[in-house]
Amino acid sequence: MPLLCAVIMMAGNPLISPVLSQSEEAAVDANPAVSSARPFVQLNPQDKAPTVRAIVPLDGANVFFLNHRGQIGIAKFSPGLSQIGWQFYSEVKLSALPSITLGPNYSVITASVNEVTQAFDTNQDVSLDFFQALVQDWPGRDGGVVITAGPIADPYGRILFALSPAAAKPGAPPRARVVAWHPKAKGLVTVTESELRVDAFAVNRSGLLAARLHLPDYPDGYFLSLTGLPPFDLEQADAVPNPMPTTLPSLVIPAELTKKSPPTQMCFFEENKREKILLACPGSKQLIEIVPDRPGQLWQGAILLRALTPSPVETLVEMSTGMVLGGGDEGFLPLTGSADPYRITRLDLAGDGIVLGFNRPVDRLQASQQGSYQIKALAATGSTAIIISDIVIEPDGRTVVLNTARIPEGRVLQVVCKSVPSETGETLLGTESFYTVHQRRVN
């Protein structure tokens, strides 16, 4: 049976955002610079899986990826994300950070600590043969300011990357920055600032930036921030946001949930018409799910254990709606569409307490016992036990309402399901779930 081919069209295209899937029809340039002919590349099965450090989709079936040696490859998948084949797109080894994105004309953009690099296939033989520095200079570089995360393309066609903290002027507090490069701008434009270093970030279709912040002296958890990026006006490409958005710690991911394994990369994905964030913890082979909520000016939300993976996953990308592809030392790993373990899928705040959701009906006898749960409000000064006054199980058996006193704000809510098996006797994938509470929603 003949092998399937990946269609990689190299004719002129505008800057493409990896969060937006691109159809083959959309990839056609109505006025190609040289030729409308499309090169095809035969992806042969390989004896071993590639190491995968970063992924950017071309569409729902084809991806570029970065391996641990800094080489760029191409891979193709079936609609169910089963790998069909792969090959190297570039043999050049780059000292690249774990991120990759697309630039004009299907160029590939990577970054090291000291440079943003753009690679081209100049003769359309489906091999990168020309490399150039896209960005080499920024304020503070001579003083040791380096790139810490990115590059990522945002929905406005800009290339974003993060710079390590530095003072804007003598005596000012050092701040990290996420900056944007655009061909129409005369220089880099800061889109958000942070007191903490940005180690990884992702951007959704509407311009919401999720960033993992670096705080090495805090052993009890990991900080994730959510910041809305200001809209981009092409006619004012050099305009600096006013006021400047500040990236603050929005959610705390407790270290006990991840077994003290720090999250690495993340991606936005959609499930049941709700946008979520998925984080990879390769040290514990865990996937952590964030369900963001914004009842007021601050972002908050639930933090749940999503899955345990057979091998460590370092990078994640949504290939199409709800279909997430991961990668690591043992190759690509589809992360959705497979068997789902019995787990907690929802943790919400209600006016009269807490709402828990499960992906299977619970054992009603066990789930109706107050001793089956332990609830605490965690703070830097200690923890406060939350007493359950009543338990209501919804008719579907998948939703449990724990009636409690008011949950205090400015806390991390911890809910432990000590003994809540499914109605068929399954044990939970993880018994703990958390919710960072900044403000109660007013119904």
Coordinates of C-alpha atoms in Angstrom, one line a residue:
M1 CA 0.0 0.0 0.0
P2 CA 1.5 3.4 -1.0
L3 CA 2.5 5.7 1.8
L4 CA 0.5 8.9 2.4
C5 CA 2.1 12.1 1.5
A6 CA 2.3 15.3 3.5
V7 CA 1.6 18.4 1.5
I8 CA 3.9 21.2 2.6
M9 CA 3.3 24.2 0.5
M10 CA 6.1 26.8 0.6
A11 CA 4.6 29.7 -1.4
G12 CA 4.1 33.1 0.1
N13 CA 1.8 33.2 3.1
P14 CA 1.2 35.7 5.8
L15 CA 2.4 35.0 9.3
I16 CA 0.5 32.0 10.7
S17 CA -0.6 31.6 14.3
P18 CA -0.1 28.0 15.6
V19 CA -3.3 28.3 17.6
L20 CA -5.3 28.6 14.3
S21 CA -5.5 25.5 12.1
Q22 CA -4.9 26.2 8.5
S23 CA -6.7 24.3 5.7
E24 CA -4.9 23.3 2.5
E25 CA -7.1 25.7 0.6
A26 CA -6.2 28.6 2.8
A27 CA -2.5 27.9 2.2
V28 CA -2.7 28.7 -1.5
D29 CA -1.1 32.0 -2.5
A30 CA -3.3 33.7 -5.2
N31 CA -0.2 35.6 -6.4
P32 CA 2.8 33.3 -5.8
A33 CA 6.2 35.0 -6.1
V34 CA 7.7 32.3 -8.3
S35 CA 5.5 29.3 -9.0
S36 CA 2.3 27.8 -7.8
A37 CA 3.8 24.3 -8.0
R38 CA 3.7 22.4 -4.7
P39 CA 6.5 20.2 -3.6
F40 CA 5.4 16.9 -1.9
V41 CA 7.4 15.1 0.7
Q42 CA 7.2 11.4 1.2
L43 CA 7.2 10.6 4.9
N44 CA 8.8 7.2 5.5
P45 CA 8.2 5.1 8.5
Q46 CA 11.2 5.2 10.8
D47 CA 12.7 2.4 12.9
K48 CA 12.6 4.6 16.0
A49 CA 10.5 7.4 17.3
P50 CA 11.9 11.0 17.2
T51 CA 12.6 12.8 20.4
V52 CA 10.1 15.7 20.6
R53 CA 10.8 18.9 22.5
A54 CA 8.3 21.3 20.8
I55 CA 5.5 21.0 18.2
V56 CA 3.7 23.5 15.9
P57 CA 0.8 22.2 13.7
L58 CA 0.5 23.1 10.1
D59 CA -3.0 21.8 10.0
G60 CA -4.9 18.9 11.7
A61 CA -2.6 16.3 10.3
N62 CA 0.9 17.7 9.7
V63 CA 3.4 19.3 12.2
F64 CA 6.8 20.7 12.4
F65 CA 8.7 19.6 15.5
L66 CA 11.9 20.3 17.3
N67 CA 14.0 17.5 18.8
H68 CA 16.4 17.4 21.7
R69 CA 19.4 18.0 19.4
G70 CA 17.9 21.2 18.0
Q71 CA 16.9 19.6 14.7
I72 CA 13.6 20.4 13.0
G73 CA 11.5 17.6 11.6
I74 CA 8.1 17.0 9.8
A75 CA 5.6 14.5 10.9
K76 CA 2.2 13.4 9.6
F77 CA -0.8 11.9 11.4
S78 CA -4.0 10.2 10.7
P79 CA -7.3 11.9 11.8
G80 CA -7.0 10.0 15.1
L81 CA -3.5 11.2 15.6
S82 CA -1.8 7.9 14.9
Q83 CA 1.6 8.7 13.5
I84 CA 2.1 7.8 9.8
G85 CA 5.7 8.9 9.3
W86 CA 8.3 11.5 9.9
Q87 CA 11.6 12.8 8.6
F88 CA 14.0 15.6 9.3
Y89 CA 13.3 19.0 7.7
S90 CA 16.7 20.3 8.8
E91 CA 19.9 18.6 9.9
V92 CA 21.2 21.8 11.4
K93 CA 21.5 21.6 15.2
L94 CA 20.2 24.7 16.9
S95 CA 20.7 25.7 20.6
A96 CA 17.0 26.2 20.8
L97 CA 14.6 26.8 23.7
P98 CA 11.7 24.3 23.8
S99 CA 9.4 26.2 21.4
I100 CA 8.8 26.5 17.7
T101 CA 6.5 28.5 15.6
L102 CA 5.7 29.4 12.0
G103 CA 6.7 32.6 10.1
P104 CA 6.1 34.1 6.7
N105 CA 6.3 31.7 3.7
Y106 CA 6.2 28.6 6.0
S107 CA 9.5 29.6 7.5
V108 CA 10.3 28.1 10.9
I109 CA 11.1 30.3 13.9
T110 CA 13.0 29.2 17.0
A111 CA 14.9 31.0 19.8
S112 CA 18.0 30.5 21.8
V113 CA 18.8 32.6 24.9
N114 CA 20.6 35.1 22.7
E115 CA 18.7 35.1 19.4
V116 CA 15.4 34.6 17.6
T117 CA 16.3 32.6 14.4
Q118 CA 14.3 32.2 11.2
A119 CA 14.9 29.3 8.8
F120 CA 13.8 29.1 5.2
D121 CA 13.5 26.5 2.4
T122 CA 14.8 28.8 -0.4
N123 CA 14.8 26.3 -3.3
Q124 CA 11.5 24.5 -2.3
D125 CA 13.1 21.1 -1.9
V126 CA 11.4 20.7 1.5
S127 CA 14.7 21.2 3.4
L128 CA 15.7 24.2 5.4
D129 CA 18.8 25.6 3.8
F130 CA 19.0 29.3 4.9
F131 CA 19.1 30.6 8.5
Q132 CA 19.1 34.2 9.6
A133 CA 18.8 36.1 12.9
L134 CA 15.3 37.6 13.1
V135 CA 16.0 39.4 16.5
Q136 CA 19.5 39.8 18.0
D137 CA 19.2 43.0 20.1
W138 CA 16.9 44.2 22.9
P139 CA 17.2 46.6 25.9
G140 CA 19.5 45.1 28.6
R141 CA 21.1 42.5 26.4
D142 CA 24.6 43.9 27.2
G143 CA 23.7 43.6 30.9
G144 CA 22.8 39.9 30.7
V145 CA 19.1 40.0 29.8
V146 CA 18.3 36.8 27.8
I147 CA 15.4 35.1 26.2
T148 CA 13.7 32.7 28.6
A149 CA 10.6 31.4 26.7
G150 CA 9.1 31.4 23.2
P151 CA 8.8 32.1 20.4
I152 CA 5.1 31.8 19.9
A153 CA 2.9 33.4 17.3
D154 CA -0.1 35.3 18.6
P155 CA -3.5 35.7 16.9
Y156 CA -2.5 39.1 15.6
G157 CA 0.4 37.8 13.6
R158 CA 3.2 38.8 16.0
I159 CA 6.1 36.7 17.3
L160 CA 6.2 36.8 21.1
F161 CA 9.1 35.8 23.4
A162 CA 10.0 36.5 27.0
L163 CA 13.0 38.3 28.4
S164 CA 14.5 37.8 31.8
P165 CA 14.0 40.4 34.6
A166 CA 15.9 43.6 34.3
A167 CA 15.4 47.2 35.6
A168 CA 14.2 49.6 33.0
K169 CA 16.2 52.4 34.6
P170 CA 18.7 52.6 37.6
G171 CA 16.9 52.0 40.9
A172 CA 13.8 50.6 39.3
P173 CA 12.6 47.1 40.3
P174 CA 13.6 44.4 37.8
R175 CA 10.8 43.1 35.6
A176 CA 10.5 40.4 33.1
R177 CA 8.8 41.2 29.8
V178 CA 6.9 39.4 27.0
V179 CA 7.8 41.3 23.9
A180 CA 6.4 41.2 20.3
W181 CA 8.1 41.3 17.0
H182 CA 6.2 42.3 13.9
P183 CA 7.6 43.2 10.4
K184 CA 5.6 46.4 10.4
A185 CA 7.0 47.6 13.8
K186 CA 10.3 49.5 14.0
G187 CA 11.4 47.5 17.1
L188 CA 10.2 45.2 19.8
V189 CA 7.0 46.2 21.7
T190 CA 6.5 45.1 25.3
V191 CA 3.0 43.5 25.6
T192 CA 3.1 42.6 29.3
E193 CA 5.5 42.9 32.3
S194 CA 6.1 40.5 35.3
E195 CA 8.1 40.7 38.5
L196 CA 8.9 37.0 38.0
R197 CA 10.7 35.3 35.2
V198 CA 8.5 33.7 32.5
D199 CA 9.6 30.1 31.9
A200 CA 6.9 29.1 29.4
F201 CA 3.7 30.5 28.0
A202 CA 0.9 29.9 25.6
V203 CA -1.6 32.2 23.9
N204 CA -5.2 31.3 22.9
R205 CA -7.2 32.5 19.9
S206 CA -8.6 35.6 21.7
G207 CA -5.2 36.8 23.0
L208 CA -5.3 35.4 26.5
L209 CA -1.7 34.7 27.7
A210 CA -1.0 31.9 30.1
A211 CA 2.5 32.0 31.6
R212 CA 4.4 29.7 34.0
L213 CA 6.3 32.0 36.4
H214 CA 9.6 31.2 38.1
L215 CA 9.8 31.4 41.9
P216 CA 12.6 29.1 43.0
D217 CA 12.3 29.9 46.7
Y218 CA 8.7 28.8 47.0
P219 CA 8.7 25.0 47.4
D220 CA 5.0 24.5 47.9
G221 CA 3.8 25.1 44.4
Y222 CA 4.1 26.6 41.0
F223 CA 2.6 29.9 39.7
L224 CA 0.5 30.3 36.6
S225 CA -0.6 33.7 35.4
L226 CA -3.4 34.6 33.0
T227 CA -3.2 38.0 31.3
G228 CA -5.3 39.4 28.4
L229 CA -3.1 40.9 25.7
P230 CA -4.2 44.3 24.3
P231 CA -5.6 44.3 20.8
F232 CA -3.0 44.9 18.0
D233 CA -3.6 47.6 15.5
L234 CA -1.5 47.2 12.3
E235 CA -1.6 50.9 11.6
Q236 CA 0.0 51.5 15.0
A237 CA 2.4 48.6 15.2
D238 CA 4.8 50.4 17.4
A239 CA 2.2 51.5 20.0
V240 CA 3.0 50.5 23.6
P241 CA 0.0 49.3 25.6
N242 CA -1.3 52.0 28.0
P243 CA -1.7 50.9 30.7
M244 CA 0.8 48.2 30.5
P245 CA -0.7 44.8 31.5
T246 CA 1.1 43.2 34.5
T247 CA 1.5 39.4 34.6
L248 CA 0.6 38.4 38.2
P249 CA 0.4 35.0 39.7
S250 CA -3.3 34.0 39.1
L251 CA -3.3 30.4 40.2
V252 CA -1.1 28.2 42.4
I253 CA -0.5 24.6 41.4
P254 CA 0.3 22.8 44.6
A255 CA 3.5 20.8 44.6
E256 CA 1.8 17.9 46.3
L257 CA -0.6 17.5 43.4
T258 CA 2.3 17.2 40.9
K259 CA 4.5 15.1 43.3
K260 CA 6.9 18.1 43.3
S261 CA 7.4 17.8 39.6
P262 CA 7.4 21.3 38.0
P263 CA 5.1 21.8 34.9
T264 CA 7.0 22.5 31.7
Q265 CA 5.0 23.4 28.6
M266 CA 1.3 24.0 28.3
C267 CA -1.5 24.5 25.7
F268 CA -5.0 25.8 25.5
F269 CA -7.7 23.3 24.4
E270 CA -11.4 23.1 24.1
E271 CA -13.6 20.4 25.7
N272 CA -17.3 20.4 26.1
K273 CA -17.5 24.0 24.8
R274 CA -15.2 25.1 27.7
E275 CA -11.6 26.4 27.1
K276 CA -9.1 24.8 29.4
I277 CA -5.3 24.7 29.9
L278 CA -3.3 21.5 29.9
L279 CA 0.2 21.4 31.5
A280 CA 2.8 18.7 31.3
C281 CA 4.7 17.5 34.3
P282 CA 7.3 15.1 32.8
G283 CA 8.9 14.3 36.1
S284 CA 5.8 12.7 37.5
K285 CA 4.3 11.7 34.1
Q286 CA 1.2 13.8 35.0
L287 CA -1.0 16.0 33.0
I288 CA -2.6 18.8 35.0
E289 CA -5.8 20.5 33.8
I290 CA -6.7 24.1 34.6
V291 CA -10.3 25.3 34.2
P292 CA -9.9 29.1 34.3
D293 CA -12.7 31.4 35.6
R294 CA -12.9 35.1 35.9
P295 CA -15.8 36.3 38.1
G296 CA -14.3 39.7 38.6
Q297 CA -11.0 41.5 37.7
L298 CA -8.8 38.5 38.7
W299 CA -8.5 35.1 37.1
Q300 CA -8.9 32.0 39.3
G301 CA -10.0 28.4 38.7
A302 CA -9.9 24.7 39.3
I303 CA -6.7 22.6 39.2
L304 CA -7.2 18.9 38.5
L305 CA -5.2 15.8 37.7
R306 CA -6.1 15.0 34.1
A307 CA -4.1 11.8 33.4
L308 CA -1.0 9.8 34.0
T309 CA 1.0 9.1 30.8
P310 CA 3.0 6.0 30.0
S311 CA 6.1 8.1 29.3
P312 CA 7.1 11.6 30.2
V313 CA 5.4 14.3 28.1
E314 CA 7.3 17.6 27.7
T315 CA 5.3 19.5 25.1
L316 CA 1.6 19.8 24.1
V317 CA -0.4 21.3 21.3
E318 CA -4.0 21.2 20.3
M319 CA -4.1 19.9 16.7
S320 CA -7.8 20.4 16.2
T321 CA -10.7 21.2 18.6
G322 CA -10.3 18.9 21.6
M323 CA -7.5 16.8 20.0
V324 CA -4.3 17.3 21.9
L325 CA -0.9 15.9 20.8
G326 CA 2.0 15.5 23.2
G327 CA 5.7 14.7 22.7
G328 CA 8.8 13.7 24.6
D329 CA 11.8 11.4 24.6
E330 CA 9.8 8.5 23.3
G331 CA 8.1 10.3 20.4
F332 CA 4.6 11.6 19.9
L333 CA 1.7 10.7 22.1
P334 CA -1.9 11.4 21.4
L335 CA -3.5 12.7 24.6
T336 CA -7.2 12.7 23.8
G337 CA -9.7 10.3 22.3
S338 CA -8.4 7.3 24.4
A339 CA -9.8 5.6 27.4
D340 CA -10.5 8.0 30.2
P341 CA -9.7 6.9 33.8
Y342 CA -12.3 7.5 36.5
R343 CA -11.4 11.0 37.8
I344 CA -12.6 14.3 39.1
T345 CA -13.6 16.5 36.1
R346 CA -15.0 19.5 37.9
L347 CA -14.5 21.6 41.0
D348 CA -16.6 24.7 41.2
L349 CA -17.8 27.1 43.9
A350 CA -21.5 27.4 44.5
G351 CA -23.4 29.8 46.8
D352 CA -24.0 27.0 49.3
G353 CA -20.6 25.3 49.0
I354 CA -18.7 23.2 46.5
V355 CA -19.7 21.3 43.3
L356 CA -17.7 18.2 42.3
G357 CA -18.0 16.5 39.0
F358 CA -17.0 13.0 38.0
N359 CA -16.8 11.3 34.6
R360 CA -18.6 8.2 35.9
P361 CA -21.5 7.8 38.4
V362 CA -20.3 7.6 41.9
D363 CA -21.1 5.0 44.5
R364 CA -24.0 6.8 46.1
L365 CA -23.6 5.2 49.5
Q366 CA -19.9 6.1 49.9
A367 CA -20.3 9.5 48.2
S368 CA -23.1 10.5 50.6
Q369 CA -20.8 10.1 53.7
Q370 CA -19.3 13.3 55.1
G371 CA -16.2 11.3 56.2
S372 CA -15.5 10.5 52.5
Y373 CA -14.3 14.1 52.0
Q374 CA -11.8 16.5 53.6
I375 CA -11.8 20.2 52.7
K376 CA -9.3 22.8 53.7
A377 CA -8.7 26.5 52.8
L378 CA -4.9 26.8 52.5
A379 CA -3.0 30.1 53.1
A380 CA 0.5 31.1 53.9
T381 CA -0.4 31.4 57.5
G382 CA -1.8 27.8 57.7
S383 CA -4.9 25.9 56.8
T384 CA -8.5 26.1 57.9
A385 CA -10.8 23.1 57.9
I386 CA -14.1 23.5 56.0
I387 CA -17.1 21.6 57.6
I388 CA -19.6 19.9 55.4
S389 CA -23.2 20.3 56.5
D390 CA -25.0 18.3 53.9
I391 CA -24.3 16.3 50.7
V392 CA -26.5 16.3 47.6
I393 CA -25.9 13.8 44.7
E394 CA -27.6 14.8 41.5
P395 CA -29.8 12.3 39.6
D396 CA -27.1 11.5 37.0
G397 CA -24.7 10.3 39.8
R398 CA -21.9 12.3 38.4
T399 CA -22.4 15.6 40.3
V400 CA -21.9 15.9 44.0
V401 CA -22.8 19.2 45.9
L402 CA -21.0 19.6 49.3
N403 CA -22.9 22.2 51.3
T404 CA -20.5 24.2 53.4
A405 CA -20.1 27.5 55.1
R406 CA -18.8 30.3 52.8
I407 CA -15.4 29.6 51.3
P408 CA -12.9 32.4 52.2
E409 CA -11.4 34.4 49.5
G410 CA -7.6 34.7 49.0
R411 CA -7.1 31.0 49.6
V412 CA -6.3 27.8 47.8
L413 CA -9.2 25.4 48.3
Q414 CA -8.2 21.8 48.7
V415 CA -10.8 19.0 48.3
V416 CA -9.7 15.4 49.1
C417 CA -12.1 12.6 48.1
K418 CA -10.8 10.0 50.6
S419 CA -13.4 7.4 49.6
V420 CA -15.5 8.1 46.6
P421 CA -15.4 5.0 44.3
S422 CA -17.5 4.8 41.1
E423 CA -20.7 2.7 41.2
T424 CA -18.7 -0.1 39.6
G425 CA -15.9 0.0 42.2
E426 CA -13.3 2.0 40.3
T427 CA -10.9 4.1 42.4
L428 CA -10.1 7.7 41.5
L429 CA -7.1 8.5 39.4
G430 CA -6.3 11.2 42.0
T431 CA -8.1 12.0 45.2
E432 CA -7.0 15.7 45.4
S433 CA -8.3 18.7 43.5
F434 CA -7.7 22.4 44.1
Y435 CA -9.2 25.8 43.4
T436 CA -7.5 29.2 43.7
V437 CA -10.1 31.5 45.1
H438 CA -9.8 35.3 44.6
Q439 CA -13.4 36.3 44.4
R440 CA -16.8 34.6 44.7
R441 CA -19.1 34.9 41.7
V442 CA -22.2 36.8 42.5
N443 CA -25.3 34.9 41.2

